[in-house]
PDB file of C-alpha atoms in Angstrom:
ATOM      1  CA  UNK A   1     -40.674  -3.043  11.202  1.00  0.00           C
ATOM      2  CA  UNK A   2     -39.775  -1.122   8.135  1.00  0.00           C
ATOM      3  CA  UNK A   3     -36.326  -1.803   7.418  1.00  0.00           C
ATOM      4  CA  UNK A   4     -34.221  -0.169   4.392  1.00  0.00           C
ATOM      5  CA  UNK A   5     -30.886  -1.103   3.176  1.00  0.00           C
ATOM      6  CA  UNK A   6     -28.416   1.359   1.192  1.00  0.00           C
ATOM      7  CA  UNK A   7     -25.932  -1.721  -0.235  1.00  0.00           C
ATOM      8  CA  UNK A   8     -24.423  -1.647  -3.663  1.00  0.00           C
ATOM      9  CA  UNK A   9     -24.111  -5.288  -3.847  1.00  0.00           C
ATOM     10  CA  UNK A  10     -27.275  -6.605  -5.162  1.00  0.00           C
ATOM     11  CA  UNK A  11     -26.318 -10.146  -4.002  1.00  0.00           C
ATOM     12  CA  UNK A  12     -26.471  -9.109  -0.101  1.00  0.00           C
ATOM     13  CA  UNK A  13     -29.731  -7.003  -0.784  1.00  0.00           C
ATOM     14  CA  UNK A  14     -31.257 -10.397  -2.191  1.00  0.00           C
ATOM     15  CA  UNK A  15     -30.001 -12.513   0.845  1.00  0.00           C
ATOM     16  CA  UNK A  16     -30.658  -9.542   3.966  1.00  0.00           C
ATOM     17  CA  UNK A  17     -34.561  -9.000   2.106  1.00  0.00           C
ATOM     18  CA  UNK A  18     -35.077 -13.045   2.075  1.00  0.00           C
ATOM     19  CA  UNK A  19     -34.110 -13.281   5.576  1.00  0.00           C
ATOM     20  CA  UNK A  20     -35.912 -10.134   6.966  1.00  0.00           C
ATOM     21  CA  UNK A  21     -39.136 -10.552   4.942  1.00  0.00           C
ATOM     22  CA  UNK A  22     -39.471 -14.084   6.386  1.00  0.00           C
ATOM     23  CA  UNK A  23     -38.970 -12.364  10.081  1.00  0.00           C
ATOM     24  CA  UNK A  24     -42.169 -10.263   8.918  1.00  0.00           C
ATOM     25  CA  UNK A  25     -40.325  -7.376   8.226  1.00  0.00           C
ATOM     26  CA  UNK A  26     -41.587  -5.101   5.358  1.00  0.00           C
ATOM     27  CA  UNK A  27     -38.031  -3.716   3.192  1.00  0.00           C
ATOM     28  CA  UNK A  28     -37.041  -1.421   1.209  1.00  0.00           C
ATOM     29  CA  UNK A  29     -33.661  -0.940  -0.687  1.00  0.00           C
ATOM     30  CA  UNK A  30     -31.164   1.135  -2.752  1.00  0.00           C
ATOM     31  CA  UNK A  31     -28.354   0.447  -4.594  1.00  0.00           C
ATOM     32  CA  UNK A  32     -27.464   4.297  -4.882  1.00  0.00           C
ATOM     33  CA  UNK A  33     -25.850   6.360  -2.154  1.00  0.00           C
ATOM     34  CA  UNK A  34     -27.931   9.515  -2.727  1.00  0.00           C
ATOM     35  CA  UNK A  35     -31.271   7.962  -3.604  1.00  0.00           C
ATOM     36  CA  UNK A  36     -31.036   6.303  -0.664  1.00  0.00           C
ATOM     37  CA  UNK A  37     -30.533   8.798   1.296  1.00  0.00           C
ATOM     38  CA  UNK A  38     -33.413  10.889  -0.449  1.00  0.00           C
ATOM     39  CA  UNK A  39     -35.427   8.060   0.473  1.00  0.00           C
ATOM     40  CA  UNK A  40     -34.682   7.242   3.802  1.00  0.00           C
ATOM     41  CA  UNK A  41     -35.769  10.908   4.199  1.00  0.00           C
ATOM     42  CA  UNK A  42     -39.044  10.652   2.317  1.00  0.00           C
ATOM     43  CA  UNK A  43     -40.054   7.235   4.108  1.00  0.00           C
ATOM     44  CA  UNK A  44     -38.571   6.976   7.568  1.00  0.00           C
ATOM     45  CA  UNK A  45     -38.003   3.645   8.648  1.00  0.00           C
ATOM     46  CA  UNK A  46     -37.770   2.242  11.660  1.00  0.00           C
ATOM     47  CA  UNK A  47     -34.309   0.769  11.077  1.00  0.00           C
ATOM     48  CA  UNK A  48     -31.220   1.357   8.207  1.00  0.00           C
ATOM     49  CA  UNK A  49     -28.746  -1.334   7.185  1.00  0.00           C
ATOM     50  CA  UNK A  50     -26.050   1.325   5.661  1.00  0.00           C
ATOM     51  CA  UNK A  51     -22.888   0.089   3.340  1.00  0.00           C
ATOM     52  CA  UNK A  52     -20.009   2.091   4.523  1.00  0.00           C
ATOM     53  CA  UNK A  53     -18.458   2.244   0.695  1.00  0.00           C
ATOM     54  CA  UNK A  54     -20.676   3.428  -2.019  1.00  0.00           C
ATOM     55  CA  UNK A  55     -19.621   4.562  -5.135  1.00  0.00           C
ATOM     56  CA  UNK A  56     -21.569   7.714  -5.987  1.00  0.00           C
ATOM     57  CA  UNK A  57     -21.692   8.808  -1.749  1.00  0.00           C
ATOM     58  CA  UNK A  58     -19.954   7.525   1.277  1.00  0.00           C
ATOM     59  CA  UNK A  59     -21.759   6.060   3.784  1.00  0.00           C
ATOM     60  CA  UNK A  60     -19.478   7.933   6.163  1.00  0.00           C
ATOM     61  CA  UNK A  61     -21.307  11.023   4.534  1.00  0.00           C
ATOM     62  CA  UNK A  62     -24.809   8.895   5.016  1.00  0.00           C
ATOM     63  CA  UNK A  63     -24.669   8.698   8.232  1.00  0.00           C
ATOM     64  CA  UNK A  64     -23.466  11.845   9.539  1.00  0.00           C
ATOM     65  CA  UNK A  65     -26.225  13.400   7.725  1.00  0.00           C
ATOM     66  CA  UNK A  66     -28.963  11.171   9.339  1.00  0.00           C
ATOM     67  CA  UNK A  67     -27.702  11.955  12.598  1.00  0.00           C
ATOM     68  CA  UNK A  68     -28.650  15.788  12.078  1.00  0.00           C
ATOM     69  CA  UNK A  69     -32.213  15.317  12.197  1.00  0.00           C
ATOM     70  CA  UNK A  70     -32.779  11.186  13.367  1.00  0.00           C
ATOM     71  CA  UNK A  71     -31.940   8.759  15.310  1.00  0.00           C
ATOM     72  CA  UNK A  72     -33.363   5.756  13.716  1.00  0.00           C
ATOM     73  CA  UNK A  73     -30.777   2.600  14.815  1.00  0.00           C
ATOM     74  CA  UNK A  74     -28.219   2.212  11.781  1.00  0.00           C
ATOM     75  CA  UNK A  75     -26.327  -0.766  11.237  1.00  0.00           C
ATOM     76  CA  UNK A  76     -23.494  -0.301   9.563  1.00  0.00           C
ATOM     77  CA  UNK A  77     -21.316  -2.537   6.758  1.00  0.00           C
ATOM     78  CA  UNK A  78     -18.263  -2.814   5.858  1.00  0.00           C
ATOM     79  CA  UNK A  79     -15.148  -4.734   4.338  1.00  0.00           C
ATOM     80  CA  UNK A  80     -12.829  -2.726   6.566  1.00  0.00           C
ATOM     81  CA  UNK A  81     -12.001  -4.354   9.875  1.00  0.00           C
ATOM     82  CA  UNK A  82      -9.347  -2.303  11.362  1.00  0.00           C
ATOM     83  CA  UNK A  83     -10.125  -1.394  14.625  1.00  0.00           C
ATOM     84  CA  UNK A  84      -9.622   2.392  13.348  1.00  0.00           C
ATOM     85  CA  UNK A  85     -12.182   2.449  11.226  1.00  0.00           C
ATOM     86  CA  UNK A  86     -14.787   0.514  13.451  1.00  0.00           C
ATOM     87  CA  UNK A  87     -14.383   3.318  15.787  1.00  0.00           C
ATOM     88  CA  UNK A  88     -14.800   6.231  13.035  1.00  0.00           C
ATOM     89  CA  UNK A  89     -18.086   4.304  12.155  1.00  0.00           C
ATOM     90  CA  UNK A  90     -19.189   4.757  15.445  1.00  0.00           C
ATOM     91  CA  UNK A  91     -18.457   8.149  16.363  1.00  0.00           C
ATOM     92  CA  UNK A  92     -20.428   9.264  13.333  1.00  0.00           C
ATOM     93  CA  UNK A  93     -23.409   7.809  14.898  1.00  0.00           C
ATOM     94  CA  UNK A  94     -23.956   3.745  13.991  1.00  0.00           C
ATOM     95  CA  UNK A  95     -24.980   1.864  16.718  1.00  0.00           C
ATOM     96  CA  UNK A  96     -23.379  -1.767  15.428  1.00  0.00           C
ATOM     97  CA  UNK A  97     -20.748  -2.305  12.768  1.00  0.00           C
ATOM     98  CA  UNK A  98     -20.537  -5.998  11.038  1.00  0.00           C
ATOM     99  CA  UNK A  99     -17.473  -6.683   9.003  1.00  0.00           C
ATOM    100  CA  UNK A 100     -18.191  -8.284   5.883  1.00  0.00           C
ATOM    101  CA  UNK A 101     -18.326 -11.547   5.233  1.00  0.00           C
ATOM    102  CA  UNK A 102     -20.872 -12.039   7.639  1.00  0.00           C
ATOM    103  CA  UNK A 103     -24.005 -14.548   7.794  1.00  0.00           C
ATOM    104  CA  UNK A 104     -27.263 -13.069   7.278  1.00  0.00           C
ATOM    105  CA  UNK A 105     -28.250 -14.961  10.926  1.00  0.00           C
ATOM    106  CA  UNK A 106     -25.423 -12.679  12.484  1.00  0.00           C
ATOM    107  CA  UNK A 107     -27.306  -9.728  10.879  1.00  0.00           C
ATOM    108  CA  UNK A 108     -30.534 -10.646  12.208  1.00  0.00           C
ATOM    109  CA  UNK A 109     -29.743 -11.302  15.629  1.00  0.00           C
ATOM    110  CA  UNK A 110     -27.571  -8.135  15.760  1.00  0.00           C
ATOM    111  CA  UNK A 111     -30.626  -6.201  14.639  1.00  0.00           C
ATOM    112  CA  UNK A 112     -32.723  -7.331  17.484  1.00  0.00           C
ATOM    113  CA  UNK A 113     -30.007  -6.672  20.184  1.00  0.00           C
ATOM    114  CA  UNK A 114     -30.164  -3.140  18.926  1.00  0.00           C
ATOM    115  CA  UNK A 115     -33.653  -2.902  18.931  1.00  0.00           C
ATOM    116  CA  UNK A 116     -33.706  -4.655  22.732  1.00  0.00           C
ATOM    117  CA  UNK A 117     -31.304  -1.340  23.504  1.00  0.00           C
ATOM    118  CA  UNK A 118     -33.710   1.159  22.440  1.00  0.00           C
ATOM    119  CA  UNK A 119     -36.887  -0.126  23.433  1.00  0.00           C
ATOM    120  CA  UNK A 120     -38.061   1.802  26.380  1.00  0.00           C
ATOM    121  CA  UNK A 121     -39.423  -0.415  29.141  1.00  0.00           C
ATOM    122  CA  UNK A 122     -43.244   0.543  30.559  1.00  0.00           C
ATOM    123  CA  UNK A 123     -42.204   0.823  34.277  1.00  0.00           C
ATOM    124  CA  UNK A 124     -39.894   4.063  33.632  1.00  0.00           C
ATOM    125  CA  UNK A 125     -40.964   7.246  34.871  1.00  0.00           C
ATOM    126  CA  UNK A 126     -42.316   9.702  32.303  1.00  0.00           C
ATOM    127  CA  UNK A 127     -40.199  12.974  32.732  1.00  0.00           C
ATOM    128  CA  UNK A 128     -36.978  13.383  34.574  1.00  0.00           C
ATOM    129  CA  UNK A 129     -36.071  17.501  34.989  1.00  0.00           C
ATOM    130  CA  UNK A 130     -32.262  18.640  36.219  1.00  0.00           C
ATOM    131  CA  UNK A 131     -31.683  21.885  37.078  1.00  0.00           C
ATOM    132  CA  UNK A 132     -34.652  23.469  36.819  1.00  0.00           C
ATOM    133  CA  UNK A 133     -36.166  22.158  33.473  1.00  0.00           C
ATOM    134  CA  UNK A 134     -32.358  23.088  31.565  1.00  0.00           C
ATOM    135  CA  UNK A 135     -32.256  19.375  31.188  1.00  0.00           C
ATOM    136  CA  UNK A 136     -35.008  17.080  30.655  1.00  0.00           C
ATOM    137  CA  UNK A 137     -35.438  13.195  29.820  1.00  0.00           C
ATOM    138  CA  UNK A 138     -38.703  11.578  28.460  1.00  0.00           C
ATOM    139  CA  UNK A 139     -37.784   7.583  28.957  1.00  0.00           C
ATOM    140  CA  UNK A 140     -40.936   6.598  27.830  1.00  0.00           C
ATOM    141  CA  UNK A 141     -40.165   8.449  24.789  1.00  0.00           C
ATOM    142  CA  UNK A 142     -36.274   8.547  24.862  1.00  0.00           C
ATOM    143  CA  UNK A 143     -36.368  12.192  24.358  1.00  0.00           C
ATOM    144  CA  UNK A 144     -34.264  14.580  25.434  1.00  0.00           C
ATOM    145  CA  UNK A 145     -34.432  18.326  25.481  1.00  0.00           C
ATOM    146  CA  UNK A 146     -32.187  21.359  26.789  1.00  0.00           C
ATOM    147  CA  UNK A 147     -33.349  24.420  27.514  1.00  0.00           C
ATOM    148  CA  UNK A 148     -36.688  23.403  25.759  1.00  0.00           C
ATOM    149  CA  UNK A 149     -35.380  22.452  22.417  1.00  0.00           C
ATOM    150  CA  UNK A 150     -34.952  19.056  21.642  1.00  0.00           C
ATOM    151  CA  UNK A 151     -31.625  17.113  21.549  1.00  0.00           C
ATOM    152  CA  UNK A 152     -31.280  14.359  18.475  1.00  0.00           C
ATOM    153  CA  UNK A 153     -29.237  11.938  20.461  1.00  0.00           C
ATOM    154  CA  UNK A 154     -28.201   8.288  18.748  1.00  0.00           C
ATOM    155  CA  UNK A 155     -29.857   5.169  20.893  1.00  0.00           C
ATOM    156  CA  UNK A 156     -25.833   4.455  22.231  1.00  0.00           C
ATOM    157  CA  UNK A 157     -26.127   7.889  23.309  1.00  0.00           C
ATOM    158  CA  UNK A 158     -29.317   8.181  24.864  1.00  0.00           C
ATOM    159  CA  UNK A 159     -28.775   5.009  26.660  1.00  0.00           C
ATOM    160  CA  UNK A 160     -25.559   6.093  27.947  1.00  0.00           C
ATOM    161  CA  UNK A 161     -27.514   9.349  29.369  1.00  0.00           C
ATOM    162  CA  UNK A 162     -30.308   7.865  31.045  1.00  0.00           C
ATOM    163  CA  UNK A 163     -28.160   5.225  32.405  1.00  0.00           C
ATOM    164  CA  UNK A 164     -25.552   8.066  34.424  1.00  0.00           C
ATOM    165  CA  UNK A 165     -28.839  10.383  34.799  1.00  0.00           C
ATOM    166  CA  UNK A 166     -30.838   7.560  36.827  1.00  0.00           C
ATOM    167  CA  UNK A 167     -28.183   7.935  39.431  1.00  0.00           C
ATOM    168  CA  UNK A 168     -26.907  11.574  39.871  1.00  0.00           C
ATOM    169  CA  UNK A 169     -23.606  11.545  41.238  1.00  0.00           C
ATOM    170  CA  UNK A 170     -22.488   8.148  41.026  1.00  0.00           C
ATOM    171  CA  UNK A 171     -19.260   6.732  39.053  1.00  0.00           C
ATOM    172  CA  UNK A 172     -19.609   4.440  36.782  1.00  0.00           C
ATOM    173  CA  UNK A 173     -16.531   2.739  35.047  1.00  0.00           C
ATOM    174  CA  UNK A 174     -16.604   2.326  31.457  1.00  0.00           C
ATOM    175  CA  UNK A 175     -17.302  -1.336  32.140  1.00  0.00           C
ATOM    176  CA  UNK A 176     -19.939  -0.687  33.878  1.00  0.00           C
ATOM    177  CA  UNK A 177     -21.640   1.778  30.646  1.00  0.00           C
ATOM    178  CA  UNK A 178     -20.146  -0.671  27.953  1.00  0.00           C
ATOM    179  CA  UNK A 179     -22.731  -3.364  29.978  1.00  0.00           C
ATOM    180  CA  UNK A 180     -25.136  -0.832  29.725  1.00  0.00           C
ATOM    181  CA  UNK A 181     -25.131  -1.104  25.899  1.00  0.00           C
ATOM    182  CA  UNK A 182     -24.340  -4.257  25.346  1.00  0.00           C
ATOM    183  CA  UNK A 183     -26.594  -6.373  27.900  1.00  0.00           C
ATOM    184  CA  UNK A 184     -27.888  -8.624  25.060  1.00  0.00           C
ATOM    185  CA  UNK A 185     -23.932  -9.165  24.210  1.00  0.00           C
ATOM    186  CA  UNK A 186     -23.514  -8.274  20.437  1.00  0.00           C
ATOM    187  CA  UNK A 187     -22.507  -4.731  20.586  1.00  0.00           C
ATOM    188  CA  UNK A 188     -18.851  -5.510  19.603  1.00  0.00           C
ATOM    189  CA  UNK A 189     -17.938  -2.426  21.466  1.00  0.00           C
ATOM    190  CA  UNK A 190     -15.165  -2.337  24.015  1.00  0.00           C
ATOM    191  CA  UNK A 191     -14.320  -0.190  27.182  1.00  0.00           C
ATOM    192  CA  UNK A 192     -12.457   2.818  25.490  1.00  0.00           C
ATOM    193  CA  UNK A 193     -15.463   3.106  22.593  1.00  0.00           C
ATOM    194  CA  UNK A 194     -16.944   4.319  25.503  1.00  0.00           C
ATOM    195  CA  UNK A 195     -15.122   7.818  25.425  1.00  0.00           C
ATOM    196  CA  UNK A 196     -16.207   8.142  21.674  1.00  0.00           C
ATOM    197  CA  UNK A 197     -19.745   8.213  22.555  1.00  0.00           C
ATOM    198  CA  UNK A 198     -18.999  10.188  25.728  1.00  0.00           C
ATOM    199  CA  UNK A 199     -17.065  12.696  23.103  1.00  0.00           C
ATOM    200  CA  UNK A 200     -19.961  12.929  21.088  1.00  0.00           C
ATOM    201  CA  UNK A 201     -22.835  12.853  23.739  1.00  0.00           C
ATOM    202  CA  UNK A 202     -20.674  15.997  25.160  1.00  0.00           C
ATOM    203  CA  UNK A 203     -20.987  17.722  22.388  1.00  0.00           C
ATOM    204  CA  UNK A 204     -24.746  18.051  21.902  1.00  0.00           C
ATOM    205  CA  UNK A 205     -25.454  17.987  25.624  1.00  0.00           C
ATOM    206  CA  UNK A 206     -22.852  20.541  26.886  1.00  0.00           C
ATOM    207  CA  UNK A 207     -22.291  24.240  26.186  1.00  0.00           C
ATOM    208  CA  UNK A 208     -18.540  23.855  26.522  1.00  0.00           C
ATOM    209  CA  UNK A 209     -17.698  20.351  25.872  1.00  0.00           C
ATOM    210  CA  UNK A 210     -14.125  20.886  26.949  1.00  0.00           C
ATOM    211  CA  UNK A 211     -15.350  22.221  30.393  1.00  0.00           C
ATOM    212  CA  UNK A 212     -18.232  19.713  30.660  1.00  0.00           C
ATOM    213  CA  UNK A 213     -21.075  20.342  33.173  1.00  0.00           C
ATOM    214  CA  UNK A 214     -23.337  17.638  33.058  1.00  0.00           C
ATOM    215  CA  UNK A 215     -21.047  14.408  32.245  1.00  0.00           C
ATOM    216  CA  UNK A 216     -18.016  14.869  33.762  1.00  0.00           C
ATOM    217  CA  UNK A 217     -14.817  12.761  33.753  1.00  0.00           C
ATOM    218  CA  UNK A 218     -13.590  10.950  36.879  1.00  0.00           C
ATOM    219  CA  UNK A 219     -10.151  10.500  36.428  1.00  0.00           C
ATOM    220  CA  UNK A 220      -8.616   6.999  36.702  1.00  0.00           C
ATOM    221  CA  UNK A 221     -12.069   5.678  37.685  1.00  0.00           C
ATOM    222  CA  UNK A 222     -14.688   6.654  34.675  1.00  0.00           C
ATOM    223  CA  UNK A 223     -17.677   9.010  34.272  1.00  0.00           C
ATOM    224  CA  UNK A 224     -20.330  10.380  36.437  1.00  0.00           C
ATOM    225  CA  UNK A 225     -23.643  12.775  35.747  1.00  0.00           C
ATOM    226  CA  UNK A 226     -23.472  16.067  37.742  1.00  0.00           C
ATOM    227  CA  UNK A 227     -26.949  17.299  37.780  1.00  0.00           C
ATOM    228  CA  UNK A 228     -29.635  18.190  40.306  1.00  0.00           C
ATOM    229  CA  UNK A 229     -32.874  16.122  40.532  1.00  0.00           C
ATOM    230  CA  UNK A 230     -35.723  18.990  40.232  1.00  0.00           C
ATOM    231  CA  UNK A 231     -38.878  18.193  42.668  1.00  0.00           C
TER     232      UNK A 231
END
């Protein structure tokens, strides 16, 4: 797996490439906010280990412009352990946030938890169509597309989707989504980081997300997906 890491600390670049190079993994790294950004562009790995302060370009600012076009898993570091800012990390689109000091074993493992997440089992069907092709899911893929154009959903997201979208209909409570996400146990989320994602999955997903159509709240119980199965 090509992994790249945006860190200005050349001391945690040395340690994260030891430790993934002996996993096999091939790395790439920048000490630069905007090169690195530039680069993750030009080369397109399969995973980003993103340093939420930089000093030329935030990687608040990172981030949120990856998730325009990608959604390669980010993992996303950080002195800053207030629960406030862990959630603002993930509503711009991270899938796991690791407050340094951390070990480079806790780095590693959470890595491969994310990578469990978004790794699309064989046995899924290949196209699931609601509402007469408006909405469409790929699993095999993890693609989704409305209305024909393609939707650039984060791997939280998507999960999160396909999860409500297996089951038309049915309520599920945020503990039941957070296990969704979390089955390998080291996404440090918690039951209300659900509603970020929700927020956000609205958003991209819905025409009006204040009137949504397809994920709609259940009030005092959780969420449910209202769409019909097409033939």
């Amino acid at each position: 797996m090509h992994v790249m890491i945006i860190e200005d600390e050349t001391s945690i670049i040395d340690v994260l490439e030891a430790y993934l190079k002996r996993e096999g993994h091939t790395v790439t790294s920048e000490t630069n906010g905007r090169r690195g950004l530039e680069r993750f562009h030009e080369e397109q790995p399969d995973f980003l280990i993103l340093d939420l302060m930089l000093p030329d370009l935030s990687g608040e600012a990172i981030c949120t412009d990856i998730r325009r076009t990608s959604t390669t898993p980010i993992l996303m570091l950080s002195a800053k352990a207030a629960e406030a800012e862990r959630i603002q990390g993930m509503m711009l689109g991270a899938d796991d946030y690791v407050v340094k000091p951390f070990s480079p074993r806790e780095i590693m493992v959470r890595m491969d938890a994310v990578m469990r997440r978004v790794k699309p089992p064989s046995e899924r069907e290949e196209v699931w169509s609601f509402q007469q092709g408006e909405l469409v899911i790929k699993p095999k893929e993890r693609l989704v597309y409305k209305r024909g154009g393609q939707l650039h959903l984060t791997p939280i997201e998507y999960r999160l989707l396909e999860a409500m979208a297996a089951h038309p209909g049915w309520v599920y409570e945020r503990a039941d989504l957070l296990e969704k996400v979390q089955q390998d146990g080291f996404y440090e989320g918690y039951e209300r980081s659900i509603d970020v994602h929700i927020k956000n999955l609205r958003r991209k997903i819905e025409e009006e997300p204040s009137e949504p159509k397809w994920i709609q709240t259940v009030f005092g119980m959780g969420y449910k997906f209202q769409g019909e199965r097409d033939a």
